[in-house]
Short mmCIF file of C-alpha atoms in Angstrom, two decimals:
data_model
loop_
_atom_site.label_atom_id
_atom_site.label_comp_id
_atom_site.label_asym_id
_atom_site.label_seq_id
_atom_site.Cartn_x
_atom_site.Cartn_y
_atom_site.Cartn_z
CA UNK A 1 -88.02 -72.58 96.87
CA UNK A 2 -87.80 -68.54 97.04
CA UNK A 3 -87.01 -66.39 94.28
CA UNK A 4 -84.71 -67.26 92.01
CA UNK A 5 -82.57 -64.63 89.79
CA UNK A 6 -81.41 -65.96 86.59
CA UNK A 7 -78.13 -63.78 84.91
CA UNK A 8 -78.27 -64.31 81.34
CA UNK A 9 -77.07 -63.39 77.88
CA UNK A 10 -79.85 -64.97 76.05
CA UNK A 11 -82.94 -64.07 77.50
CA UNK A 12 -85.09 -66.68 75.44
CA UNK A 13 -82.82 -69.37 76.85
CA UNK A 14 -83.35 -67.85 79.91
CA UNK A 15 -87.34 -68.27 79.70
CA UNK A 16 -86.45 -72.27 78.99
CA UNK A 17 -84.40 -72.60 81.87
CA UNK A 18 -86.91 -71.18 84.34
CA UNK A 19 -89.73 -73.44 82.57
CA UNK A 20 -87.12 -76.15 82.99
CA UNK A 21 -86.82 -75.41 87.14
CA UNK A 22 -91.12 -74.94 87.19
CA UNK A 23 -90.84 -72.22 89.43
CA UNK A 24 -93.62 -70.18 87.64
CA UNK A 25 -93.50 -65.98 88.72
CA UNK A 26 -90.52 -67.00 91.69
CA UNK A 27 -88.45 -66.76 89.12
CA UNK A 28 -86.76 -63.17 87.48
CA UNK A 29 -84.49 -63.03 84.26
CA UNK A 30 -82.09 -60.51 84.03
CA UNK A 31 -80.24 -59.47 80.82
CA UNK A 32 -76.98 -59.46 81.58
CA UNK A 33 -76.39 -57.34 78.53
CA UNK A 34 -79.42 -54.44 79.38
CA UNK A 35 -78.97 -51.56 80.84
CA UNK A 36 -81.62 -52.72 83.87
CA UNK A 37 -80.17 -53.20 87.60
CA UNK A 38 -80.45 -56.86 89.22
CA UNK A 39 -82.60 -57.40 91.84
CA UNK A 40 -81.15 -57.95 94.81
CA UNK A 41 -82.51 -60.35 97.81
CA UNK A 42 -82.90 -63.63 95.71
CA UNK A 43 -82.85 -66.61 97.50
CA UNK A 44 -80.37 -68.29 94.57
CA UNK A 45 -78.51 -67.14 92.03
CA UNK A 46 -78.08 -68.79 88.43
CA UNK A 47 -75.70 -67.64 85.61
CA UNK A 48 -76.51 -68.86 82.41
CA UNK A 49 -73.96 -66.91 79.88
CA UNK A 50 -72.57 -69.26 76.71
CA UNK A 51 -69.32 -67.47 76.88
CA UNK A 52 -67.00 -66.93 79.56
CA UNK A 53 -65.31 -64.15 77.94
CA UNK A 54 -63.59 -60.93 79.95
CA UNK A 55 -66.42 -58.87 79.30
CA UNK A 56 -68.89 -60.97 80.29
CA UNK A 57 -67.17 -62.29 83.83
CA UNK A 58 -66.65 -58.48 84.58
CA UNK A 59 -70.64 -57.80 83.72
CA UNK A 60 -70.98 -61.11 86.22
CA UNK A 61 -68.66 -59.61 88.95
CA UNK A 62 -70.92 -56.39 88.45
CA UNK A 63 -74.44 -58.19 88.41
CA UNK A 64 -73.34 -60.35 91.95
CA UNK A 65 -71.84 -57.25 93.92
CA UNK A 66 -75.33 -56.05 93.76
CA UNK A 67 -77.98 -58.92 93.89
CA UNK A 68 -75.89 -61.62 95.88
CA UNK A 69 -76.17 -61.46 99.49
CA UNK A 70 -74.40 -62.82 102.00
CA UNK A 71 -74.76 -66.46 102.02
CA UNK A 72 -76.95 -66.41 98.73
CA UNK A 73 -76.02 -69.52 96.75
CA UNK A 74 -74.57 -69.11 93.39
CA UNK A 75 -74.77 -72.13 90.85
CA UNK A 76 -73.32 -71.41 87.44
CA UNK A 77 -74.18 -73.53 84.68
CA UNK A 78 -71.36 -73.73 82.03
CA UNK A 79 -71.48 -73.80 78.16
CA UNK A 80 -68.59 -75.00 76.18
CA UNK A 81 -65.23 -76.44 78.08
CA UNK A 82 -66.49 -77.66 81.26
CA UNK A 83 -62.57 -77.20 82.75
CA UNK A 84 -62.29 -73.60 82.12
CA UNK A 85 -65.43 -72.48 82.66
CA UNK A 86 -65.31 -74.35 86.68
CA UNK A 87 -62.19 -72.20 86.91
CA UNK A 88 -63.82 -69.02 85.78
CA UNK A 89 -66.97 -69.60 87.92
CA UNK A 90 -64.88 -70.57 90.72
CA UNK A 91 -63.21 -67.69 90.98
CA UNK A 92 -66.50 -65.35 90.66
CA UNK A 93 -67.43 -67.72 93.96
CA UNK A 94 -69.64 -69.98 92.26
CA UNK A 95 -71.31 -72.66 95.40
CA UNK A 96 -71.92 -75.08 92.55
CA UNK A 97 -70.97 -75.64 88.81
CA UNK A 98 -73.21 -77.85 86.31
CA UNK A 99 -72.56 -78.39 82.85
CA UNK A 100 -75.27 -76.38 81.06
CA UNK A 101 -76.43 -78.78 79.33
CA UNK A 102 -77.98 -81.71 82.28
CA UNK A 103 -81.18 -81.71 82.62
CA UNK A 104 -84.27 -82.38 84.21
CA UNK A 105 -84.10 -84.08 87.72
CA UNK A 106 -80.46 -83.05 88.12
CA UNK A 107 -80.70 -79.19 87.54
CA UNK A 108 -83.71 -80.18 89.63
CA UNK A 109 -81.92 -81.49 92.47
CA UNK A 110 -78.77 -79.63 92.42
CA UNK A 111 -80.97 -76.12 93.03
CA UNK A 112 -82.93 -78.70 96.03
CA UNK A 113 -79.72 -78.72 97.39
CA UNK A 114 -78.78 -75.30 97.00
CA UNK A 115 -82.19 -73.68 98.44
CA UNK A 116 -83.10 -76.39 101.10
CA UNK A 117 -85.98 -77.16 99.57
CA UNK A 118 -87.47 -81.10 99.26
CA UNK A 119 -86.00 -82.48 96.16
CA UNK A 120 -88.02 -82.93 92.97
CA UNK A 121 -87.67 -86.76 93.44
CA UNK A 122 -89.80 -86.28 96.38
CA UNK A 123 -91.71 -82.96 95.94
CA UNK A 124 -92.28 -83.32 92.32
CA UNK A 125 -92.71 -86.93 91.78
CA UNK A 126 -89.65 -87.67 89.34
CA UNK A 127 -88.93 -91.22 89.64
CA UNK A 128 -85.88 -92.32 90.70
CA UNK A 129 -84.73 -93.70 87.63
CA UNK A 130 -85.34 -90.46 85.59
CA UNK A 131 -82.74 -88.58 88.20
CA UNK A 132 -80.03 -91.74 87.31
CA UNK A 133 -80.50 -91.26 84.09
CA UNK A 134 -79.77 -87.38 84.14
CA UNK A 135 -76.78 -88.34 86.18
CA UNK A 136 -75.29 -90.93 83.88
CA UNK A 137 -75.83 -88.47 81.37
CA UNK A 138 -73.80 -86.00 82.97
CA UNK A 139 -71.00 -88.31 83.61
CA UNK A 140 -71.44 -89.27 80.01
CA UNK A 141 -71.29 -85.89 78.89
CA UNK A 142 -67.95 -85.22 80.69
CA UNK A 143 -66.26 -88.41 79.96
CA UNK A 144 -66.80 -87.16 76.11
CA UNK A 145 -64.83 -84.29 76.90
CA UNK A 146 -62.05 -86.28 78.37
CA UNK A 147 -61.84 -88.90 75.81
CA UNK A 148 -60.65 -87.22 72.65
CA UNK A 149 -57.91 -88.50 70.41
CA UNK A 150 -56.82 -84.67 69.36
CA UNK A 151 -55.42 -83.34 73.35
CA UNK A 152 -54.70 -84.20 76.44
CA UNK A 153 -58.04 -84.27 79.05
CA UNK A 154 -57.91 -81.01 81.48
CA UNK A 155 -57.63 -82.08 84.90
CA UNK A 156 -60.18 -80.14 86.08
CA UNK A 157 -62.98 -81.57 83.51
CA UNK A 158 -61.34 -85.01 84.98
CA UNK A 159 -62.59 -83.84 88.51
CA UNK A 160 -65.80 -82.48 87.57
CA UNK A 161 -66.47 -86.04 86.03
CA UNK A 162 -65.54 -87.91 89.37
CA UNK A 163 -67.54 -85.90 91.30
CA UNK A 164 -70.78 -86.62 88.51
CA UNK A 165 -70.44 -90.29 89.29
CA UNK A 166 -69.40 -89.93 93.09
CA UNK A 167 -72.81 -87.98 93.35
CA UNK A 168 -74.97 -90.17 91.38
CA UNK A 169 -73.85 -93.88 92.89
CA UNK A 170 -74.20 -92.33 96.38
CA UNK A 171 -77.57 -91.26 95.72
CA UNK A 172 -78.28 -94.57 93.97
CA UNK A 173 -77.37 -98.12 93.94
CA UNK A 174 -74.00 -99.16 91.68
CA UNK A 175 -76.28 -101.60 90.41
CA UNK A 176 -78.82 -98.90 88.56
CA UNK A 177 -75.79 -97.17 87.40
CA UNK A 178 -74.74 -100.35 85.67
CA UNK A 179 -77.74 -100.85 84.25
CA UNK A 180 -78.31 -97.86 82.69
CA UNK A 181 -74.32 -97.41 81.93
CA UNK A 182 -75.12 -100.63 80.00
CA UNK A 183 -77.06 -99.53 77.54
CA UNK A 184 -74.74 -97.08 76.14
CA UNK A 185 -73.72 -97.66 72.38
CA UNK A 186 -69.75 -97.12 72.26
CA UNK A 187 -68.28 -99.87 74.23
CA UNK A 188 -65.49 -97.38 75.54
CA UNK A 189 -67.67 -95.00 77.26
CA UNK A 190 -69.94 -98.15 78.81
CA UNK A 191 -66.48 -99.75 79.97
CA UNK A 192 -64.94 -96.64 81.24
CA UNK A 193 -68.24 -95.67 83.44
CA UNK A 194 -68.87 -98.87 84.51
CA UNK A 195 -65.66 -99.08 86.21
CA UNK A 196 -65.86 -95.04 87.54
CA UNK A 197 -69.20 -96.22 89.05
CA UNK A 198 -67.61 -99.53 90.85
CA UNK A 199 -64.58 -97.22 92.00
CA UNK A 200 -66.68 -95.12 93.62
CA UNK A 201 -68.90 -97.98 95.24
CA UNK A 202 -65.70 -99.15 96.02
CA UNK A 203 -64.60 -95.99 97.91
CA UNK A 204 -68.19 -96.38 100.03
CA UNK A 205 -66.61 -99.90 100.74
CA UNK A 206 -63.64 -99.01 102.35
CA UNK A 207 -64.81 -96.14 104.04
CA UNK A 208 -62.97 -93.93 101.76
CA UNK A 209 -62.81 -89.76 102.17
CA UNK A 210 -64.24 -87.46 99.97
CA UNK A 211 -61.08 -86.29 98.85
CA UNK A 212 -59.49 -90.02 98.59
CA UNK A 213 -63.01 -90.94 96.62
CA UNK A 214 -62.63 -88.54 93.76
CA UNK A 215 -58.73 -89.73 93.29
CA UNK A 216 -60.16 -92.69 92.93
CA UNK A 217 -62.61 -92.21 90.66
CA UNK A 218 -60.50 -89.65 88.50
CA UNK A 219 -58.36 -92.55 88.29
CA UNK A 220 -60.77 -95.02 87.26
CA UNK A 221 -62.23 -92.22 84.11
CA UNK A 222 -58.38 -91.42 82.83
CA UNK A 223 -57.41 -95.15 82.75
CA UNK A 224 -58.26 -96.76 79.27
CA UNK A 225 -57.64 -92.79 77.86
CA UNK A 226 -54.75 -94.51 75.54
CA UNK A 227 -57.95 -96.22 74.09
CA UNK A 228 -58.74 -92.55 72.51
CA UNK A 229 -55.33 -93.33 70.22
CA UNK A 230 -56.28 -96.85 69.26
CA UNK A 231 -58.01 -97.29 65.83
CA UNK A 232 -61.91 -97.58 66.10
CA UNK A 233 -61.67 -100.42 63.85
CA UNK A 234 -60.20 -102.72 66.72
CA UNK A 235 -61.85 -100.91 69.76
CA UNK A 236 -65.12 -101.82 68.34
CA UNK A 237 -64.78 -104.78 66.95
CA UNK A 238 -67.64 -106.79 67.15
CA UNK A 239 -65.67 -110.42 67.71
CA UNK A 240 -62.79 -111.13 69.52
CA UNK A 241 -59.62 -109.57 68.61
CA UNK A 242 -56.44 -111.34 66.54
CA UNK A 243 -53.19 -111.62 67.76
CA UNK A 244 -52.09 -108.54 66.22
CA UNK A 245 -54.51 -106.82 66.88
CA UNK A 246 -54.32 -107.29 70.58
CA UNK A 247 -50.85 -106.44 70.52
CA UNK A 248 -51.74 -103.17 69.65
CA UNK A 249 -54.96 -103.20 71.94
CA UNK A 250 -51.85 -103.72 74.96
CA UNK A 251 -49.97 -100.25 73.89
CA UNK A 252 -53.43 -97.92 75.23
CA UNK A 253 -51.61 -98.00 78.90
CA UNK A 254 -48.38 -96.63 78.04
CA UNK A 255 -50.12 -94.05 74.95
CA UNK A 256 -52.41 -92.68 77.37
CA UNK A 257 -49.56 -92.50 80.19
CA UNK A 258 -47.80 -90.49 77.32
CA UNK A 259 -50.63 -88.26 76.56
CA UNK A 260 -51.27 -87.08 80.63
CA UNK A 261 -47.52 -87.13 81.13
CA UNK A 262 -46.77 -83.11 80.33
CA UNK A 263 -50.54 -82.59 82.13
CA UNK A 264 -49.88 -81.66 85.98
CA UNK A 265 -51.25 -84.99 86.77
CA UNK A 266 -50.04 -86.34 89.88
CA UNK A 267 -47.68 -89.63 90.41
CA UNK A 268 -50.30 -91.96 91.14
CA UNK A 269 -52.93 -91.35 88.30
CA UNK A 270 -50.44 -91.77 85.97
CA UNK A 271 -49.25 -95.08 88.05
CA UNK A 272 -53.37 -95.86 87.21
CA UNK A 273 -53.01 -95.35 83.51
CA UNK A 274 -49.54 -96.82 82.53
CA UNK A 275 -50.33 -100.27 84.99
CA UNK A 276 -54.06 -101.19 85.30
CA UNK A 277 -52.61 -104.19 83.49
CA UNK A 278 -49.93 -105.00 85.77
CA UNK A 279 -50.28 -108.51 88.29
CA UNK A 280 -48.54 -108.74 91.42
CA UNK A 281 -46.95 -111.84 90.00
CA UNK A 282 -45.34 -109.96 87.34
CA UNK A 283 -47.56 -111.12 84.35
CA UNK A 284 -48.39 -107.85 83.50
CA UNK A 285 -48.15 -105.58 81.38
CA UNK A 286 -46.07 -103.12 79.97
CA UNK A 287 -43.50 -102.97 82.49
CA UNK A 288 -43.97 -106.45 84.20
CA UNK A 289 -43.79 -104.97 87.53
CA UNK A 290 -44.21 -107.32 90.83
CA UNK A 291 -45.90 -107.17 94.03
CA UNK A 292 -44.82 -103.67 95.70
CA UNK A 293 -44.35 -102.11 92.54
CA UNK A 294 -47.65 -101.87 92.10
CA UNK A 295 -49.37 -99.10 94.27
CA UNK A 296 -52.26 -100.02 95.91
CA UNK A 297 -54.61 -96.96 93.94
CA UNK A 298 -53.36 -98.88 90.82
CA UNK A 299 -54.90 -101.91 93.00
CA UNK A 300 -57.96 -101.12 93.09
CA UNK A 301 -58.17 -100.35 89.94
CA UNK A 302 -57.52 -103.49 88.32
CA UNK A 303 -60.26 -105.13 90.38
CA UNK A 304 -62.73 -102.85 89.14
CA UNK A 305 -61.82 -102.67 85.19
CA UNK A 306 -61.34 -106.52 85.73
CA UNK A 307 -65.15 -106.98 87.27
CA UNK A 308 -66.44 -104.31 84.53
CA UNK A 309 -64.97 -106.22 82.02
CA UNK A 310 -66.50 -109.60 82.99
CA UNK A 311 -69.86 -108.73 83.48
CA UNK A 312 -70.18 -106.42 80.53
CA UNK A 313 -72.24 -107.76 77.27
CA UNK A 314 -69.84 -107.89 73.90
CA UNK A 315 -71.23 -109.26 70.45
CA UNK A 316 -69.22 -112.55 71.07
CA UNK A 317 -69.73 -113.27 75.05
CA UNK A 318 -72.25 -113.17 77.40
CA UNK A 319 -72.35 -111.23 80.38
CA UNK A 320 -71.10 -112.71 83.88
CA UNK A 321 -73.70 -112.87 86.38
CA UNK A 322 -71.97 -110.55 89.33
CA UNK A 323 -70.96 -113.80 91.72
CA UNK A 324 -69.34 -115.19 88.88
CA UNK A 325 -67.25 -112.69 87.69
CA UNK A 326 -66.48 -112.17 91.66
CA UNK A 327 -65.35 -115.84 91.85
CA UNK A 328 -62.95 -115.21 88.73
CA UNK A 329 -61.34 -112.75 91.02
CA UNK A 330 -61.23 -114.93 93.66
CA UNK A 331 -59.26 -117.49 91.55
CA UNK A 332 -56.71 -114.82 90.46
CA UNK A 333 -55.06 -114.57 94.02
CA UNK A 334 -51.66 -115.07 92.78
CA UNK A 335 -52.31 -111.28 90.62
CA UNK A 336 -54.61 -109.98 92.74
CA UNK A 337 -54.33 -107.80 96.52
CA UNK A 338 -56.69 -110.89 98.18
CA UNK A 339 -57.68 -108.50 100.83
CA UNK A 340 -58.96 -105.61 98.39
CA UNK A 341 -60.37 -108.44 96.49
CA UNK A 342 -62.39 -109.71 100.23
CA UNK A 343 -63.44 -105.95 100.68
CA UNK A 344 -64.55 -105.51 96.89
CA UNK A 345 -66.95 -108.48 97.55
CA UNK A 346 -69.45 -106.45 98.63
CA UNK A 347 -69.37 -104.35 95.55
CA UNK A 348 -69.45 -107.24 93.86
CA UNK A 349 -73.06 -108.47 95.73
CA UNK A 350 -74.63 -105.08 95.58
CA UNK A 351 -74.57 -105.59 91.50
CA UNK A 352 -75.93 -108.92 91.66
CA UNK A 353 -79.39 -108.58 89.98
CA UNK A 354 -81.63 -110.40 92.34
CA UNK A 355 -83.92 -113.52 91.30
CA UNK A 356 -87.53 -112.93 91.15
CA UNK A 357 -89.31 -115.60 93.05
CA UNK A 358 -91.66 -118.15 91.19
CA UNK A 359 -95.13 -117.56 91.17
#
């Protein structure tokens, strides 16, 4: 990696973020608040400011026209709303935007990326795992800022969340991302990730886009987000749920379809969030639609939060090995699209933990 100029309001955070990249003397801090000139001629540029405010984007603007060069990568790392501060970077011509506060392997790998230069995975010997793990977190991270009870999830947090888990489960397999997805406490976040990760092994599956991936996944992050307006009481329950209870359990579809509603959210990630419930034979719910009611994004879906939810651990079941919960899928054919189900099969394989052989 060449030299790397940090922009920062907080120079002593500024000294732990170039320990945190290990790039010794290639690295210079400038106060983005002195009265010094940036260098110019860096081979990347990072901003680390915990406010977006006017003042600050216009001492940005300032700092770039002179040490940014043409083709010099920019990655901004954002403090606070993740949403607003993409927009703000975005439109100072940030390459790249990270939350501020990932970590390790993924700061690691996302200035790799930026500068050419071998990833840490390889060139510094962080395992594999510690890179999913930094990833997950991310996602996690995100997904906190989407699920709140109090407002309505900005889309653009939404899409920097898809992207997370698009990037980690292409760089990994969907089964690591289960596995360390699993071990997450609140049973919302596992559920909700779970199924993000299998949407976007799903995409990889059917030879999905980019662009088409990310809908998907989006989709698959926003569609329990009624959940957020459901009491704690019955979303963690630690045994199965009454009658009543799971009456109001079945509103979360149509409360989070209200919430993203008045959003700017398009027609078919609402279509996600009001009927991941629904069956193509109408046994669905809340609106009972049939067959071609049903688009096929809500589809896919369904398979996935079906799958996530059968081989997920609860206090009062057991897990589903992966070709079991498959096979449940396989017997729903009269609610199910058979031929996503066929193509989701090998999804449904590449979690299957394999069997160590005997000694």
């Amino acid at each position: 990696m060449g030299r790397t100029l940090i922009l920062t309001d907080d120079t002593s955070r500024g000294e732990r973020l170039a320990r945190n990249l290990g790039a010794g003397g290639s690295v210079t801090l400038h106060d983005l608040y002195g009265d010094a000139v940036p260098p110019s001629g860096s081979s990347l540029i990072i901003s680390d400011v915990s406010a977006l405010t006017s003042e600050s984007v216009r001492r940005l603007r300032q700092a770039l026209a002179v040490a940014r060069g043409a083709g010099t990568p920019f990655l901004a790392l954002i403090h606070g709303n993740l949403g607003r501060g993409e927009i703000q970077a975005t439109a100072l011509g940030a390459t790249r935007v990270l939350p501020a506060s990932v970590a390790g392997a993924m700061l690691l790998n996302a200035v790799a990326a930026l500068t050419g230069s071998p990833g840490p995975a390889r060139a510094a010997g962080v395992a594999r795992g510690s890179l999913l793990r930094d990833q997950v977190d991310g996602a996690r991270q995100a997904f906190a800022a989407i699920f709140r009870p109090d407002r309505m999830p900005e889309p653009a947090i939404v899409e920097s969340g898809a992207v997370l888990v698009n990037r980690a489960v292409r760089e990994a397999k969907i089964r690591d991302w289960l596995t360390v997805v699993a071990n997450f406490d609140d049973v919302t976040h596992r559920h909700c990730l779970s199924v993000a990760g299998l949407a976007a092994a799903f995409a990889r599956q059917l030879g999905l886009n980019e662009v088409d991936s990310n809908h998907l996944i989006k989709g698959a992050l926003l569609h329990d987000i009624g959940k957020a307006k459901i009491s704690l009481a019955i979303l963690n329950k630690p045994a199965p749920l009454t009658p009543e209870e799971r009456v109001e359990m079945s509103r979360h579809p149509a409360l989070g379809y209200d919430m993203l509603l008045a959003g700017g959210y398009d027609t078919l990630t609402l279509a996600v969030v009001r009927s991941h419930h629904e069956y193509l034979d109408g046994t669905g719910y809340p609106d009972r639609l049939h067959g071609r009611e049903i688009p096929d994004l809500v589809r896919l879906i369904t398979i996935c939060d079906i799958f996530a939810a059968l081989i997920e651990e609860r206090p009062y079941k057991r897990p589903k090995p992966a070709h079991e919960a498959f096979a449940v899928l396989e017997g729903m054919d009269a609610k199910l699209d058979v031929d996503l189900v066929r193509a989701f099969g090998g999804v449904a394989t590449a979690c299957e933990t394999p069997v160590r052989a005997s000694a």
